[in-house]
Structures are given as C-alpha cells and as structure tokens.
XYZ file of C-alpha atoms in Angstrom:
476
model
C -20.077 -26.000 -56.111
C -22.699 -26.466 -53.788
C -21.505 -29.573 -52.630
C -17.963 -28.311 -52.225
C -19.561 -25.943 -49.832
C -22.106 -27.946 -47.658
C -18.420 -30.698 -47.652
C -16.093 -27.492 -46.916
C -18.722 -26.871 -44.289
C -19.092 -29.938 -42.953
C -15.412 -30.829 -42.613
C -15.189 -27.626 -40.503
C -17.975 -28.166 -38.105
C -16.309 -31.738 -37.848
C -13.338 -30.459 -36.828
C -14.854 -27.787 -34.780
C -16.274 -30.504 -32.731
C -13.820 -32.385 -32.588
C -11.449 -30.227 -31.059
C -14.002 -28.981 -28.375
C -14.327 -32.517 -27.754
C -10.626 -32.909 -27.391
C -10.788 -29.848 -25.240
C -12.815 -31.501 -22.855
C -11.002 -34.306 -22.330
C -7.879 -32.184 -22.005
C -9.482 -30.166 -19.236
C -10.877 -32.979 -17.570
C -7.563 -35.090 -16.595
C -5.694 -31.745 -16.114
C -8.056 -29.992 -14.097
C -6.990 -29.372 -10.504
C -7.612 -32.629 -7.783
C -8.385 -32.270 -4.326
C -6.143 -35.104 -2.223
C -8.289 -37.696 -0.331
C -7.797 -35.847 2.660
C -9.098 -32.827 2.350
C -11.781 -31.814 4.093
C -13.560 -30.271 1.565
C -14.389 -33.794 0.410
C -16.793 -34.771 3.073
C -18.168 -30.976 3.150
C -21.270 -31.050 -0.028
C -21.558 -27.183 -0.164
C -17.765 -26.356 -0.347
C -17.206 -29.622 -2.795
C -20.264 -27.949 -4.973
C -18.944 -25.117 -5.229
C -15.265 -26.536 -6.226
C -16.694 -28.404 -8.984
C -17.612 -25.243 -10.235
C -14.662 -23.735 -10.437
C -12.880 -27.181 -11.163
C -15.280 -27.642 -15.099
C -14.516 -23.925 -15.924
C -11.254 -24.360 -15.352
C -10.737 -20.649 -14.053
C -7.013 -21.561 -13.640
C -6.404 -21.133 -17.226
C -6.228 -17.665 -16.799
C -6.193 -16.681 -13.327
C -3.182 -19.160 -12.493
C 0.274 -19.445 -13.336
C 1.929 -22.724 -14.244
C -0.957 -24.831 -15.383
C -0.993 -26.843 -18.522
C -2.631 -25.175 -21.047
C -4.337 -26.442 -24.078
C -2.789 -26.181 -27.561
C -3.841 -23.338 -29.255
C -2.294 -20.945 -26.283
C 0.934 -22.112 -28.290
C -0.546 -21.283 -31.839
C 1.109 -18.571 -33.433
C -1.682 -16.746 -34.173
C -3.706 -17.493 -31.271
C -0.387 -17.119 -28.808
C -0.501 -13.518 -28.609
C -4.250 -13.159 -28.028
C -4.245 -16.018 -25.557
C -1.223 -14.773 -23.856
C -2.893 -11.201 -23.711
C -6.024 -12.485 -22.387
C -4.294 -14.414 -19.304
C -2.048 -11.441 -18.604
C -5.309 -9.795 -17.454
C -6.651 -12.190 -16.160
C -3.603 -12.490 -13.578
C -3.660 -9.024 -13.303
C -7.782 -9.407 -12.158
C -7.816 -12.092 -9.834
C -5.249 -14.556 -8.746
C -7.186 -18.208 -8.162
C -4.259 -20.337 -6.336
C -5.531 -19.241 -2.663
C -9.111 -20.147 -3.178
C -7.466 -23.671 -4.757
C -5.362 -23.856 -1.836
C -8.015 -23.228 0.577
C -10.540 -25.517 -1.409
C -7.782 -28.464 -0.847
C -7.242 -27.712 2.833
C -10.901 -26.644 3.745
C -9.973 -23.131 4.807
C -11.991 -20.199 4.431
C -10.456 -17.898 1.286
C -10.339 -13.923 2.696
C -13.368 -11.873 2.828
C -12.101 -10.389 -0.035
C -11.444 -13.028 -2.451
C -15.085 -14.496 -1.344
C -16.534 -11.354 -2.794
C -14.722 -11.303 -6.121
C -16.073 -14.563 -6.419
C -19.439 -13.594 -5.833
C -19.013 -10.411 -7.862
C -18.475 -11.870 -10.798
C -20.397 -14.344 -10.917
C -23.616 -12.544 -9.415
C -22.737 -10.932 -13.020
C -22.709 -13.197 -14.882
C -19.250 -12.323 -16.146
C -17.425 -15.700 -15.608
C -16.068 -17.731 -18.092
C -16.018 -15.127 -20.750
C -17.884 -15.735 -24.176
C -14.929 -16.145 -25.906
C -13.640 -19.173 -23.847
C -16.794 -20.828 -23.968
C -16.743 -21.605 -28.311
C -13.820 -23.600 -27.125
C -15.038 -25.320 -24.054
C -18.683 -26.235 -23.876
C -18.290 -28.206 -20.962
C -16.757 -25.071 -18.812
C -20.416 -23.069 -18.979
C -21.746 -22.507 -15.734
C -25.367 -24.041 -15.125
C -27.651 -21.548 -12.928
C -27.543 -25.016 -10.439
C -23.564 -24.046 -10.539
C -23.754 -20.650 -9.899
C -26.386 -21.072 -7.292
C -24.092 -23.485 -5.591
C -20.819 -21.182 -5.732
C -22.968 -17.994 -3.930
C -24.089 -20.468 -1.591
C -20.970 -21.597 -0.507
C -19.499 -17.871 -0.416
C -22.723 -17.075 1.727
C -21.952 -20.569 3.936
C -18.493 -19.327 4.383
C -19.324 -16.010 5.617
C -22.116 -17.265 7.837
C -19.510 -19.785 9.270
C -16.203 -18.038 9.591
C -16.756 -14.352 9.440
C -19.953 -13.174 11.253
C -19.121 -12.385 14.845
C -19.281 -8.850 15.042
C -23.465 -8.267 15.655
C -25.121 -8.966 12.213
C -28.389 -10.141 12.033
C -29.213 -13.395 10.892
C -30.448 -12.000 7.807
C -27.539 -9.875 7.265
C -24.933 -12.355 8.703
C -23.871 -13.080 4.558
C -23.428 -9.960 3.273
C -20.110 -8.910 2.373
C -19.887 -6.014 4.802
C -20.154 -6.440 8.187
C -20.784 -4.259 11.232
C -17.296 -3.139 13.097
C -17.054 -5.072 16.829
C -17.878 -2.379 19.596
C -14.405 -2.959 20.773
C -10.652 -4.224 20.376
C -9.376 -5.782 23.387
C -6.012 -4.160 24.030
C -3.148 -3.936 26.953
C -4.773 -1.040 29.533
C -0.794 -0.390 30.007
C 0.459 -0.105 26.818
C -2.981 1.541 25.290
C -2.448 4.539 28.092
C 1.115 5.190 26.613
C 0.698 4.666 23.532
C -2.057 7.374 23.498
C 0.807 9.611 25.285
C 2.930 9.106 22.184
C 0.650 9.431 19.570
C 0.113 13.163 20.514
C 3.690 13.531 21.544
C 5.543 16.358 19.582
C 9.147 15.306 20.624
C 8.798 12.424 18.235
C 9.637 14.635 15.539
C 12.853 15.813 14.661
C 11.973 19.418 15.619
C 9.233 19.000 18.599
C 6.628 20.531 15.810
C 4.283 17.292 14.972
C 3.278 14.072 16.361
C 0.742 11.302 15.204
C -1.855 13.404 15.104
C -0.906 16.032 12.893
C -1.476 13.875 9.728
C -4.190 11.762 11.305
C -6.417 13.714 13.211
C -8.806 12.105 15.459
C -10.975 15.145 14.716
C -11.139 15.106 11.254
C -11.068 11.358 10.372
C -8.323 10.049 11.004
C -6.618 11.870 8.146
C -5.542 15.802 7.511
C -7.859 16.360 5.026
C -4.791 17.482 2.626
C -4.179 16.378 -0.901
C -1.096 14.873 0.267
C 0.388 15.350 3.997
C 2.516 17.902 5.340
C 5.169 17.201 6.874
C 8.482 18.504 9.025
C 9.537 22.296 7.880
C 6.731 22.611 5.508
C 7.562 19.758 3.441
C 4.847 17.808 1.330
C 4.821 14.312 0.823
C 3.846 12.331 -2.080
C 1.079 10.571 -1.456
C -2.577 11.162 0.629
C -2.988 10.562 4.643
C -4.761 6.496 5.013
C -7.069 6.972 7.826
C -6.056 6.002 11.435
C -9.650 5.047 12.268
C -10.124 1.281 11.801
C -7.018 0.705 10.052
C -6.353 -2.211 12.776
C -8.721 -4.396 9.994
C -6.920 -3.585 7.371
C -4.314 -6.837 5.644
C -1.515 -4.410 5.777
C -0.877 -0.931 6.328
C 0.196 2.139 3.756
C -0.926 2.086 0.477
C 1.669 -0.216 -0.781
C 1.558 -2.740 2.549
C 4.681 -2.481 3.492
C 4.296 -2.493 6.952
C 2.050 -5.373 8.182
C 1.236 -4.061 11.641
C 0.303 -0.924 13.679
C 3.621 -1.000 15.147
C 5.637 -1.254 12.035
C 3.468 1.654 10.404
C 4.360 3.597 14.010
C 8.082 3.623 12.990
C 7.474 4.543 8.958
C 6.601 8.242 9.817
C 9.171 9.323 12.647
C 12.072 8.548 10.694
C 10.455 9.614 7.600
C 12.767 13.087 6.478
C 10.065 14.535 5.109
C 7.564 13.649 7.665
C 8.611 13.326 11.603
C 12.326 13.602 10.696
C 14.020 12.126 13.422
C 17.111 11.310 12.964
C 17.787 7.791 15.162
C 15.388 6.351 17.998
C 17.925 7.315 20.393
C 17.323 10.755 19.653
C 13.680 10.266 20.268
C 14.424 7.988 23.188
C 16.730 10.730 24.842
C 13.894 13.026 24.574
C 11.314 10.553 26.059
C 13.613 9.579 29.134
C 13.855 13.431 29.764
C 10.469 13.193 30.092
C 9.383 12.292 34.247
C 5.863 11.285 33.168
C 7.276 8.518 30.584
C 9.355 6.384 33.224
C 5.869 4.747 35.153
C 4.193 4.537 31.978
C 6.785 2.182 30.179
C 7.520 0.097 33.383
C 3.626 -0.476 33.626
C 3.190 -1.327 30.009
C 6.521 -3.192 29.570
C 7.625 -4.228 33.494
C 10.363 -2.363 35.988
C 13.129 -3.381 33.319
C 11.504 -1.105 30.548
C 13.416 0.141 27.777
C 12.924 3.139 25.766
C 13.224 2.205 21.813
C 11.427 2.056 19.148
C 10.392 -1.517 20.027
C 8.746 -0.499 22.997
C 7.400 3.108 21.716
C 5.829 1.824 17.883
C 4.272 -1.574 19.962
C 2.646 1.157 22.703
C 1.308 3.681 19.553
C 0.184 0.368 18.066
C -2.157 -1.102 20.657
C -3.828 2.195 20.671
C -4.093 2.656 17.110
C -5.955 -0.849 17.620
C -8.578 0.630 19.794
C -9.433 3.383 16.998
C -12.840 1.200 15.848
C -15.575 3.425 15.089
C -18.705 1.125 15.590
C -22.400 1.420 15.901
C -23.112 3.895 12.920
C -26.027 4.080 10.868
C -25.447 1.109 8.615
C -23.839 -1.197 11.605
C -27.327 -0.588 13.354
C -28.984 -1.574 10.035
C -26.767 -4.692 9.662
C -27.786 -5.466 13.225
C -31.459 -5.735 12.608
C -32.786 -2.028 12.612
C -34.131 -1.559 9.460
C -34.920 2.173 9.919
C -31.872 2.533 10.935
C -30.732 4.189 7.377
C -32.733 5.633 4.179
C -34.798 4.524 1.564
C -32.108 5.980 -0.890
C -29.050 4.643 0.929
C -30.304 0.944 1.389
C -30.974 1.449 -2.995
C -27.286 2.753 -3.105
C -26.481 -0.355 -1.094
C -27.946 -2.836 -3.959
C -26.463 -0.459 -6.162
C -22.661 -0.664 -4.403
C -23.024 -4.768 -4.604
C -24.574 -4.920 -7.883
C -22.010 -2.763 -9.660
C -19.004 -4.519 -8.289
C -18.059 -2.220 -5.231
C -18.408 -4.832 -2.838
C -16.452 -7.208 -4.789
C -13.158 -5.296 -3.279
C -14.848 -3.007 -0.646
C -15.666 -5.751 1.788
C -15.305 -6.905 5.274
C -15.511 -4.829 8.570
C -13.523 -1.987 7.357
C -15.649 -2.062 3.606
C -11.921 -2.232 2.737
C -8.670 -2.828 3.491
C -8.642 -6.619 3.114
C -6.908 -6.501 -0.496
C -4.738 -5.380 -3.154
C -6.155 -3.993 -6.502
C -4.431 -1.968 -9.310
C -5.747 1.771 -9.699
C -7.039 1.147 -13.044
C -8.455 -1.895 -13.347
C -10.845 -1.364 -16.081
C -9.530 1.563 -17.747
C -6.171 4.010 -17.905
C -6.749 5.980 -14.989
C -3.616 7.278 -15.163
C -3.101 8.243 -18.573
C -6.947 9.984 -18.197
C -5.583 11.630 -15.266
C -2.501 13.423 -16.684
C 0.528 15.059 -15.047
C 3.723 12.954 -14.348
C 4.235 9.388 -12.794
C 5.618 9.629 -9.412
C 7.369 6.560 -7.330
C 3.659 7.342 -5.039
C 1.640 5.654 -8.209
C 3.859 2.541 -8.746
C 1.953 1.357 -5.457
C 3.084 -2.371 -4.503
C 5.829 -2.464 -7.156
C 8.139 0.168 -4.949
C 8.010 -2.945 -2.319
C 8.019 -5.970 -4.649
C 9.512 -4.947 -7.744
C 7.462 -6.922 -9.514
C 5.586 -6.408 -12.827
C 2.179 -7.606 -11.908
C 2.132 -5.073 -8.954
C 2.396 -1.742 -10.624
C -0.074 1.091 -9.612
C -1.432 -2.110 -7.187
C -2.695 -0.534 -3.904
C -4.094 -1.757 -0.739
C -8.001 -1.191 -1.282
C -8.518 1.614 1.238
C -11.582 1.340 4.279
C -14.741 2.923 2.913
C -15.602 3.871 6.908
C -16.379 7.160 7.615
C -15.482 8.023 4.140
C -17.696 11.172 4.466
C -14.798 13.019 6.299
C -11.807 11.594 4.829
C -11.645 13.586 1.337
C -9.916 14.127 -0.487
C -9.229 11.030 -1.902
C -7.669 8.299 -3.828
C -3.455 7.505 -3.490
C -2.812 10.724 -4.832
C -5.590 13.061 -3.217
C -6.575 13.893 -7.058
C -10.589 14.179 -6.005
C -12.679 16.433 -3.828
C -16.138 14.933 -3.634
C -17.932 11.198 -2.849
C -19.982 11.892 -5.742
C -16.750 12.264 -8.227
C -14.695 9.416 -6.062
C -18.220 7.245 -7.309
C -17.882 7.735 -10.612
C -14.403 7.395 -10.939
C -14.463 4.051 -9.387
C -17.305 3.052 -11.896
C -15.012 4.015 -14.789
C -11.567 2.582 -13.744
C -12.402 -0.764 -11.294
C -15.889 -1.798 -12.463
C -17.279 -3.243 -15.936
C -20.421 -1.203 -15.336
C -18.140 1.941 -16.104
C -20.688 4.900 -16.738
C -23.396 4.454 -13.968
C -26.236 7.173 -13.694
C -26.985 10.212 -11.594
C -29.144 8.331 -9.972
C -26.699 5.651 -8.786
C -24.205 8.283 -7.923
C -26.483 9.820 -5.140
C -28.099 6.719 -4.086
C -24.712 5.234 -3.536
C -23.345 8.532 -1.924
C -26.385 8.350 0.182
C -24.927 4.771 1.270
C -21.048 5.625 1.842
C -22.389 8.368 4.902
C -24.216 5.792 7.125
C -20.466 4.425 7.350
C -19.538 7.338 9.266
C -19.288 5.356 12.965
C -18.891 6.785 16.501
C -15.528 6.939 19.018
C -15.728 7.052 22.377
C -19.437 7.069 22.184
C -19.763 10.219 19.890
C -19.975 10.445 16.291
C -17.347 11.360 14.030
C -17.648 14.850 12.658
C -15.346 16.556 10.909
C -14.138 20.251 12.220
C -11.680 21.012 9.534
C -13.440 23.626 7.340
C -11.702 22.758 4.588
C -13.241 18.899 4.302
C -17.017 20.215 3.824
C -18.214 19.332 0.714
C-alpha cells in the first residue's frame, strides 16, 4: 500500500510538472512580440519593464482574443477560468499599455498608476495563477524595473506643470497656473455661461448647477433643473474639468463645447427648445453682436457652434492652481500637515491613486462603481438609467455602472457626492471607496482622517483667491 501511495504520488507530481513545464513553453512562443521597429527595443527601462509584463503573461486575463492554455477549455476548470478573466477584463484592460509598449508611447496617467498600484501591492499575478505558471512570478528585480519605468514615464512625458524634482513621479501632479485660451471667445463665453436666456424660460444659466461659488457644483443631491424639476444624477464640478478624458459621468461628450450643448436642450434642465430659439434671444441682445464678431470675425453667426465653443474656452480657464498640496508638490514641504502628507501615503498605499491620478487627481479614466464589492445592492432603492453609467452610451456589457473617475480637486466643497449624491461627508465618501474600489476594504479611523486631512489641501485658488464655499448647506 505504501508503495501504491509514494507511486500514486509520484505519478502526480510528475505530471504536475510536467504540465507547468508545458505551460511554459506554451506561454513563451505565444506571449506577445514587439516588431523590430519599435522603439521600445533600443529603450532598456521601457524593454525591462515589458519583459515583465511579457513572462506573466497579464494578457491572459486582462485581454481579449489571446490564445489561452488548455485547461481554460476544461470542463471543470472552464467556468472558473472563464469567471476569473471576466474580472479581470472588468479590472483592467492591458491592450493599450501593449500597444503603447510596441509603439514606444507613453500609456495614460491613469493606466501608469494601476500598474503601479498593483504591483506596489504585491497583488499581480494572483496565487492561483502562479501553481500553474512558475515562470510568470515576478522577481523583486521585475517589479523594481516595472515602477521604474512608470516613474521614467512620468518624469519624461507628464511633469510640466511645477513639480519638484523629487515629486516630478508621483502620480498626482500640481494643476498649471493657467490654460491658454482665445481672449475673444473666453470674454463671451463668460457672458453666456451666466446668461439666463439660455434656458427655455430665462430662469437659469450655467451657473445655476455649477456655481463658481460653491465649487463648481450646486451642492444638491442631484441638480435642479427648469420648473422645479430634478434630475437624475449629481452636478460634476466645472472647476478643472478641462483635464478630465471626457466629460459627464458616462463621457459622452468629449469636450467643453459638446458638454455646453448637453444641458440647454436638456427638458429637464435648460429646456430650450431649438438653438434658434436661444439664438433669437441672443441676437436681441445689443451687447452679443461685438462680442461674437470679435471672437468669431465680422461674419459671426449665432448657433450653437459658435455659443457651446465660446462657453467652452472659458470653462477651460476654470483651473484652480497653487493650493496647499500644489505648493507641497512644488518643493514647500510645510506647505501641508503632518497628518495630511500620512493620509497622502495612506491614499497611494491603499489604491486611491491607482484611479485618482493626474492633474485633476481624477478624471483621466473609467472605473465601475463597485469594483470590489456590490455597492449597489448594499446601497438599496431602485436602479435608475443614472447608475448604468457608460452602458447608456455604449450598450455594452462590460460598461455597466462604469463611470468616468471624478477630479478629487477641491473635493472639500463639492459634497455631496458620488453619481448619485447618496453621501454627505469626505469621511463616509473614504470609507466607501475603501469598501467598493480597493482590496484594502475596511481601513481604520485613523486612515479615514489622515486621508480626509489630505483630500482639503486639494482645495486650489481662482482668480487668485481660494475657493470657499458660501452655500450653507455644503458645511460639513
């Protein structure tokens, strides 16, 4: 009997290794190539970092139409497998940073810091995956070289907005003091955005859902619109939304201008009824006729072209720079708290930074509301069309409840929040975000306040001052 077992035993650890042995050989001549031309060839921190990715083969799961070894075609391994890729796809989609890799590109600011998020924590390739494939472990020389590279790519292609050399990798960086933008068309589109005759009754402009006085947002659980009307989803800020990848919380408008036109035809928010309508009213207007012909020359026309391009260019100019963590980025250490540069650590250590990133610690991505657990389902109350996010745009599976990742800036003054307005505070927002986007789901106390402490040195200045909120109703 005891034979029988140390055979029965050794047969299996034969064939154990032998099929992580013909594991590695499958992921070896399948694994992705770069062409002889790419750039990324003669460049030995990028190529590092590639080879990285290349022996873990992160494609398995964060890819779609790969070759895939055997047992994802097992029966009883099929449905795990296929489970198991399904979030990964839903996590992080590879192909760009493959793409960029082969035409020596930077990947976004935001795909550079899910990179770096996980694998700061150690949370790449999963345990799982690595009983099958040895070979696909990452060495600490490998990990080292992929945060290098990130770091490399940041210092090289995104750090031209004032951070100091020792800050000049991090994955926030300070906003630029200014936007350049047309004088002509900045002057009227400023006109416009607090002109009432834009709306179908003359009662609300631009302003009314995005004040400039109380963050760039009405401080509502979900905006107000023409007659009394509420709409279904909560105010984005106006401030900094210029660095944002797309605008709305499902992007479907990729620039100022195109946002512009979303609201004043809108029937439950400006509720105009055509852009000649609003253009009659405009042309009525004796101040508007200089101000077009100097923003868009003698032959000006009036239509929404011209009017959502004008609102636009100023919307650009709505950067609020030089606040309390910009300074500190720029080389003033003093600049913020003990407790807020802890809650700093904290916000990159948990995962924060891995989709709050960039100038606008936001903005620069797409995640689903739920990530890590069923916010939804925790939250209660009935599914609207507001929580399908991307997939009202798309119509696509993989982009339910997906949402643009909204700009942490001035976050102090831009409650309540979330795509549905659902929470009051920064301190509930926090843990919220540590249960449903982050591994690290039930942080402490302690990293609640430190990181709260954090999120208000974002609060920036405009036009020299800073932003203050004078709503009563957004104190906390």
């Amino acid at each position: 009997m005891k034979r029988l077992i140390v055979s029965a035993v050794g047969a299996a650890l034969l064939a154990y290794g032998g099929t992580v042995a013909y594991l590695q050989h499958f992921d070896h001549i399948t694994a992705p190539e770069l062409p002889a031309s790419s750039p990324t060839l003669k460049d030995p921190v990028a190529l590092a970092a590639f080879n990285a990715v290349r022996e873990s083969r992160c494609d398995y799961c964060h890819a779609e139409q790969r070759d895939l070894p055997f047992y994802f075609r097992l029966p009883v391994a099929k449905p795990l497998m296929e489970k198991d890729r399904a979030n990964g796809l839903r996590h992080f989609r590879v192909e760009p940073v493959l793409d960029a890799f082969e035409q020596g590109t930077p990947p976004t600011e935001e795909q550079l810091s899910r990179i770096e998020e996980v694998i700061t924590q150690n949370r790449m390739p999963p345990t799982l995956y690595l009983l099958m494939h040895w070979h696909a472990h990452l060495s600490n020389a490998e990990r080292e070289a992929v945060l290098k590279w990130v770091q490399d790519t940041r210092r090289k292609y995104y750090n031209n907005t004032g951070a100091a050399e020792q800050f000049a990798a991090e994955p926030i960086r300070p906003v630029p003091e200014s936007v350049e933008a047309d004088p002509a068309k900045w002057t009227l589109g400023r006109k416009l955005f607090f002109d009432k005759s834009l709306s179908g009754d003359n009662t609300l402009n631009c302003a009314s859902c995005h004040g400039l006085d109380t963050g760039g947002v009405d401080n509502l659980v979900t905006a107000t619109g023409i007659g009394g009307q509420k709409g279904p989803i909560n105010t984005p800020t106006v401030y900094d939304a210029y660095f944002k990848m797309a605008q709305f919380w499902n992007a479907r408008a990729t620039t100022l201008a195109e946002q512009a036109a979303g609201p004043v035809m809108n029937p439950v928010e400006m509720g105009s009824h055509n852009w000649e309508e609003v253009a009659n009213k405009l042309n009525a207007n004796p101040d508007y006729a200089p101000l077009f012909q100097a923003a868009f020359g003698p032959d000006a026309k009036v239509d929404e072209k011209t009017i959502t391009t004008a609102i636009g260019e100023f919307e650009k100019t709505l950067a609020t720079p030089n606040g309390a963590f910009d300074e500190y980025l720029k080389g003033k250490p003093d600049a913020i708290s003990e407790q807020a540069k802890r809650g700093y650590e904290r916000f990159k250590a948990i995962g924060c930074s891995g989709c709050h990133t960039g100038i606008g610690v936001g903005g620069r991505g797409m995640e689903i509301m739920g990530l890590e657990g069923d916010y939804f389902k925790d939250r209660g109350g009935k599914l609207t069309e507001a929580d399908e996010g991307r997939y009202t745009v798309t119509h696509e599976a993989s982009d339910m409840n997906r949402f643009v990742v909204p700009n942490l800036r001035n976050i102090e003054l831009t409650g309540p929040y979330f795509h549905d307005g659902s929470v009051k505070t920064l301190d509930e927002a926090v843990r919220k975000m540590a249960r449903y986007q982050t591994p690290d789901q039930n942080i402490s106390d302690q990293d609640v306040t430190d990181i709260v402490a954090f999120l208000k040195t974002l609060t920036g200045r405009y036009d020299g001052k800073l932003l203050t909120n004078s709503n009563p109703a957004a104190k906390q």
